[in-house]
Amino acid sequence: MQPQADPFIVPECHDEIEILYRDEALILLNKPSGLLSLSGKHPENKDSVHFRLVQRFPTCTMIHRLDFGTSGIMLVAMNKQINAQLCCQFSERTVSKRYTALLHGHLEQDNGVIDQAIAKDKDNFPLMKICQQTGKPAISKFRVLERFTQTPEASFYREDKRAGERSVTRVEFEPVSGRTHQLRVHSQQIKHPILGCDLYASDQAYFMATRLMLHASELSFDHPLSGERMNIVSPSPF
């Protein structure tokens, strides 16, 4: 029996990919929210970061992904040899990543560490869950940047009665590990889900934003050819 194609058809993304840096070895880009990192199984889900890039750079290969709703920095190798070198840095955790997120409610702590193992939720694909027994270790550091009350003038505001209380905390996340949906699951675990998250947020938090309020804002790694430490920043759009 042939596997069925994913029935979910993603909305068309009209935003362009912004190239932040490019040389003979790699590309650093800014992915818009609402664009797949890789093309989906369904033929109508062809549009993606990879699909667009290979039109211009046929030998480029993906090293990591960002969720469909997440915007921000992605690192792409120009060939398989560079890909292997960069993947080693990710696996050895010498790559530093920082994200900006808007969380529902006001966090009491100004900073902290979330240390909760994450496993696949086999009963609720594609969700992940906290499970100390079967999950893989997952650690996320966070630092509060701002606490505020959302107003109707905010560009990400969704006018919906289900949004309820509109207190918001802007945080900087630094994931030590790189598990699937890690920041989204960890935010839910501390009872301050990411605004606009369709998988892990309450109705209140989901209906407060028109998109997932998570942005990959900083990436640091060693250039595979020169060895120079690269630090790329993409300011959060929210």
Tab-separated table of C-alpha atoms in Angstrom:
chain	number	residue	atom	x	y	z
A	1	MET	CA	0.000	0.000	0.000
A	2	GLN	CA	1.338	3.405	-0.988
A	3	PRO	CA	1.636	5.938	1.873
A	4	GLN	CA	-0.949	8.709	1.690
A	5	ALA	CA	0.213	12.224	0.977
A	6	ASP	CA	-0.125	14.774	3.740
A	7	PRO	CA	-3.690	16.143	3.367
A	8	PHE	CA	-2.734	19.542	4.827
A	9	ILE	CA	-2.196	22.178	2.142
A	10	VAL	CA	-0.112	25.093	3.371
A	11	PRO	CA	-1.239	28.619	2.445
A	12	GLU	CA	0.730	30.284	-0.335
A	13	CYS	CA	3.674	32.314	0.948
A	14	HIS	CA	4.260	35.558	-0.957
A	15	ASP	CA	7.183	36.750	1.194
A	16	GLU	CA	10.676	36.541	-0.253
A	17	ILE	CA	13.712	34.843	1.276
A	18	GLU	CA	16.283	37.427	2.362
A	19	ILE	CA	19.930	36.464	1.773
A	20	LEU	CA	21.924	37.771	4.741
A	21	TYR	CA	25.330	36.428	3.665
A	22	ARG	CA	26.689	34.222	0.863
A	23	ASP	CA	30.094	32.931	-0.208
A	24	GLU	CA	31.434	29.854	-2.029
A	25	ALA	CA	30.766	27.620	0.987
A	26	LEU	CA	27.454	28.639	2.499
A	27	ILE	CA	24.353	30.795	2.546
A	28	LEU	CA	22.789	32.504	5.549
A	29	LEU	CA	19.206	33.544	4.976
A	30	ASN	CA	16.183	34.965	6.720
A	31	LYS	CA	13.188	32.608	6.359
A	32	PRO	CA	9.739	34.210	6.397
A	33	SER	CA	7.022	32.816	8.631
A	34	GLY	CA	4.595	30.646	6.662
A	35	LEU	CA	7.188	28.991	4.409
A	36	LEU	CA	8.233	25.347	4.692
A	37	SER	CA	11.933	24.601	5.126
A	38	LEU	CA	11.625	21.518	2.905
A	39	SER	CA	8.890	20.658	0.413
A	40	GLY	CA	6.068	18.522	1.792
A	41	LYS	CA	4.886	15.145	0.519
A	42	HIS	CA	1.731	16.604	-0.999
A	43	PRO	CA	2.433	17.926	-4.527
A	44	GLU	CA	0.760	21.233	-3.672
A	45	ASN	CA	3.236	21.747	-0.813
A	46	LYS	CA	6.199	22.098	-3.160
A	47	ASP	CA	7.133	25.660	-2.256
A	48	SER	CA	9.837	25.772	0.425
A	49	VAL	CA	13.174	27.320	1.304
A	50	HIS	CA	15.001	24.420	-0.341
A	51	PHE	CA	12.798	24.450	-3.467
A	52	ARG	CA	13.412	28.158	-4.001
A	53	LEU	CA	17.149	27.988	-3.360
A	54	VAL	CA	17.932	25.094	-5.698
A	55	GLN	CA	16.526	27.128	-8.591
A	56	ARG	CA	19.503	29.473	-8.125
A	57	PHE	CA	22.025	27.209	-6.387
A	58	PRO	CA	21.489	23.623	-7.631
A	59	THR	CA	24.121	22.042	-5.341
A	60	CYS	CA	22.950	23.593	-2.071
A	61	THR	CA	21.887	21.279	0.771
A	62	MET	CA	19.901	21.871	3.976
A	63	ILE	CA	21.629	21.521	7.352
A	64	HIS	CA	18.758	22.261	9.736
A	65	ARG	CA	15.134	23.343	9.600
A	66	LEU	CA	12.825	25.903	11.111
A	67	ASP	CA	9.172	25.119	11.769
A	68	PHE	CA	6.677	26.338	9.166
A	69	GLY	CA	5.546	29.247	11.348
A	70	THR	CA	8.993	30.206	12.663
A	71	SER	CA	10.894	32.989	10.927
A	72	GLY	CA	14.568	33.843	11.051
A	73	ILE	CA	18.090	32.673	10.339
A	74	MET	CA	18.841	29.448	8.487
A	75	LEU	CA	22.255	28.118	7.457
A	76	VAL	CA	22.569	26.329	4.097
A	77	ALA	CA	25.643	24.544	2.680
A	78	MET	CA	26.673	25.030	-0.935
A	79	ASN	CA	27.726	21.383	-1.335
A	80	LYS	CA	27.753	18.025	0.461
A	81	GLN	CA	31.302	18.392	1.776
A	82	ILE	CA	30.507	21.698	3.485
A	83	ASN	CA	27.254	20.193	4.723
A	84	ALA	CA	29.130	17.398	6.511
A	85	GLN	CA	31.487	19.861	8.226
A	86	LEU	CA	28.660	22.086	9.423
A	87	CYS	CA	26.529	19.148	10.572
A	88	CYS	CA	29.431	18.077	12.790
A	89	GLN	CA	29.332	21.472	14.492
A	90	PHE	CA	25.617	21.077	15.165
A	91	SER	CA	26.033	17.560	16.539
A	92	GLU	CA	28.975	18.643	18.726
A	93	ARG	CA	26.905	21.621	19.945
A	94	THR	CA	29.480	24.245	19.032
A	95	VAL	CA	26.763	26.162	17.169
A	96	SER	CA	25.026	28.805	19.289
A	97	LYS	CA	21.408	29.729	18.522
A	98	ARG	CA	19.174	32.394	20.006
A	99	TYR	CA	15.475	32.969	19.402
A	100	THR	CA	13.073	35.779	20.234
A	101	ALA	CA	9.561	34.771	21.314
A	102	LEU	CA	6.397	36.342	22.658
A	103	LEU	CA	4.871	34.315	25.484
A	104	HIS	CA	1.390	34.469	26.956
A	105	GLY	CA	1.245	36.138	30.359
A	106	HIS	CA	4.001	37.690	32.461
A	107	LEU	CA	6.847	35.415	33.574
A	108	GLU	CA	7.825	35.939	37.185
A	109	GLN	CA	11.479	34.980	36.715
A	110	ASP	CA	13.803	37.294	34.796
A	111	ASN	CA	15.838	34.323	33.574
A	112	GLY	CA	16.062	30.593	34.031
A	113	VAL	CA	16.663	27.147	32.578
A	114	ILE	CA	14.027	24.638	31.432
A	115	ASP	CA	15.425	21.107	31.694
A	116	GLN	CA	12.701	18.703	30.514
A	117	ALA	CA	13.202	15.670	28.251
A	118	ILE	CA	11.093	15.572	25.077
A	119	ALA	CA	9.605	12.522	23.323
A	120	LYS	CA	7.250	11.902	20.396
A	121	ASP	CA	3.600	11.763	21.383
A	122	LYS	CA	2.715	8.570	19.521
A	123	ASP	CA	-0.992	9.058	20.184
A	124	ASN	CA	-1.073	12.611	18.821
A	125	PHE	CA	1.163	12.915	15.737
A	126	PRO	CA	2.915	15.292	15.041
A	127	LEU	CA	2.955	16.516	18.640
A	128	MET	CA	5.846	16.119	21.049
A	129	LYS	CA	5.526	15.747	24.824
A	130	ILE	CA	7.485	16.019	28.045
A	131	CYS	CA	8.585	12.556	29.201
A	132	GLN	CA	11.511	12.081	31.552
A	133	GLN	CA	11.457	8.291	31.078
A	134	THR	CA	11.448	7.931	27.271
A	135	GLY	CA	12.348	11.427	26.077
A	136	LYS	CA	15.673	12.795	24.870
A	137	PRO	CA	17.410	15.397	27.069
A	138	ALA	CA	16.320	18.940	26.221
A	139	ILE	CA	17.534	22.167	27.827
A	140	SER	CA	16.417	25.712	27.038
A	141	LYS	CA	17.805	28.853	28.667
A	142	PHE	CA	15.601	31.942	28.722
A	143	ARG	CA	15.971	35.630	29.546
A	144	VAL	CA	13.111	38.122	29.832
A	145	LEU	CA	13.518	41.130	27.536
A	146	GLU	CA	10.240	42.937	28.207
A	147	ARG	CA	6.842	42.551	29.863
A	148	PHE	CA	3.920	44.477	28.360
A	149	THR	CA	0.213	44.474	27.547
A	150	GLN	CA	-0.737	43.857	23.952
A	151	THR	CA	-2.658	46.684	22.273
A	152	PRO	CA	-4.898	46.671	19.171
A	153	GLU	CA	-2.290	48.744	17.344
A	154	ALA	CA	0.276	45.920	17.488
A	155	SER	CA	1.090	44.590	14.021
A	156	PHE	CA	0.571	40.993	15.158
A	157	TYR	CA	-2.764	41.678	16.907
A	158	ARG	CA	-5.659	39.334	16.124
A	159	GLU	CA	-9.030	40.802	17.010
A	160	ASP	CA	-10.769	37.802	18.547
A	161	LYS	CA	-12.764	37.532	21.779
A	162	ARG	CA	-11.135	34.180	22.512
A	163	ALA	CA	-7.806	35.925	23.064
A	164	GLY	CA	-8.808	36.969	26.588
A	165	GLU	CA	-6.052	38.475	28.744
A	166	ARG	CA	-3.399	40.181	26.633
A	167	SER	CA	-0.378	40.325	28.945
A	168	VAL	CA	2.774	39.336	27.054
A	169	THR	CA	6.432	38.599	27.846
A	170	ARG	CA	9.133	38.997	25.214
A	171	VAL	CA	11.946	36.531	25.883
A	172	GLU	CA	15.243	35.443	24.395
A	173	PHE	CA	15.643	31.681	24.234
A	174	GLU	CA	18.939	29.824	23.900
A	175	PRO	CA	18.322	26.129	23.233
A	176	VAL	CA	21.240	24.013	24.437
A	177	SER	CA	19.810	20.973	22.663
A	178	GLY	CA	17.883	20.927	19.395
A	179	ARG	CA	14.802	18.742	19.787
A	180	THR	CA	11.741	18.971	17.546
A	181	HIS	CA	9.356	21.712	18.766
A	182	GLN	CA	11.631	22.204	21.780
A	183	LEU	CA	10.916	25.862	22.512
A	184	ARG	CA	7.197	25.451	21.857
A	185	VAL	CA	6.935	22.450	24.202
A	186	HIS	CA	9.092	24.001	26.913
A	187	SER	CA	7.061	27.228	26.808
A	188	GLN	CA	3.880	25.217	27.248
A	189	GLN	CA	5.499	23.316	30.131
A	190	ILE	CA	6.121	26.510	32.112
A	191	LYS	CA	2.507	27.583	31.404
A	192	HIS	CA	3.486	30.503	29.163
A	193	PRO	CA	2.935	29.190	25.607
A	194	ILE	CA	4.196	31.031	22.539
A	195	LEU	CA	1.567	33.304	21.013
A	196	GLY	CA	0.042	32.012	17.783
A	197	CYS	CA	1.206	28.434	18.340
A	198	ASP	CA	-1.341	26.103	16.722
A	199	LEU	CA	0.010	22.950	18.395
A	200	TYR	CA	0.765	23.761	22.027
A	201	ALA	CA	-0.913	27.057	22.956
A	202	SER	CA	-4.232	27.527	24.695
A	203	ASP	CA	-7.023	29.167	22.689
A	204	GLN	CA	-6.244	32.451	24.449
A	205	ALA	CA	-2.574	32.402	23.451
A	206	TYR	CA	-3.255	31.130	19.926
A	207	PHE	CA	-5.821	33.805	19.083
A	208	MET	CA	-3.582	36.647	20.288
A	209	ALA	CA	-1.397	36.589	17.165
A	210	THR	CA	-1.698	36.192	13.414
A	211	ARG	CA	1.418	33.971	13.251
A	212	LEU	CA	3.700	31.896	15.470
A	213	MET	CA	5.629	34.498	17.449
A	214	LEU	CA	8.999	32.761	17.309
A	215	HIS	CA	12.012	34.128	15.408
A	216	ALA	CA	15.520	32.697	15.029
A	217	SER	CA	17.390	35.913	15.748
A	218	GLU	CA	21.063	34.938	16.149
A	219	LEU	CA	23.366	32.156	14.947
A	220	SER	CA	27.064	31.639	15.715
A	221	PHE	CA	29.347	28.976	14.199
A	222	ASP	CA	32.844	28.430	12.788
A	223	HIS	CA	33.214	29.006	9.054
A	224	PRO	CA	34.045	25.584	7.535
A	225	LEU	CA	36.821	26.957	5.299
A	226	SER	CA	38.418	29.854	7.183
A	227	GLY	CA	37.673	28.721	10.748
A	228	GLU	CA	36.543	32.263	11.523
A	229	ARG	CA	33.759	32.544	14.103
A	230	MET	CA	30.655	33.809	12.331
A	231	ASN	CA	27.922	35.627	14.243
A	232	ILE	CA	24.810	36.533	12.263
A	233	VAL	CA	21.937	38.577	13.681
A	234	SER	CA	18.414	39.006	12.332
A	235	PRO	CA	16.348	41.440	14.424
A	236	SER	CA	12.933	40.140	15.415
A	237	PRO	CA	10.041	41.550	13.339
A	238	PHE	CA	7.813	41.668	16.443
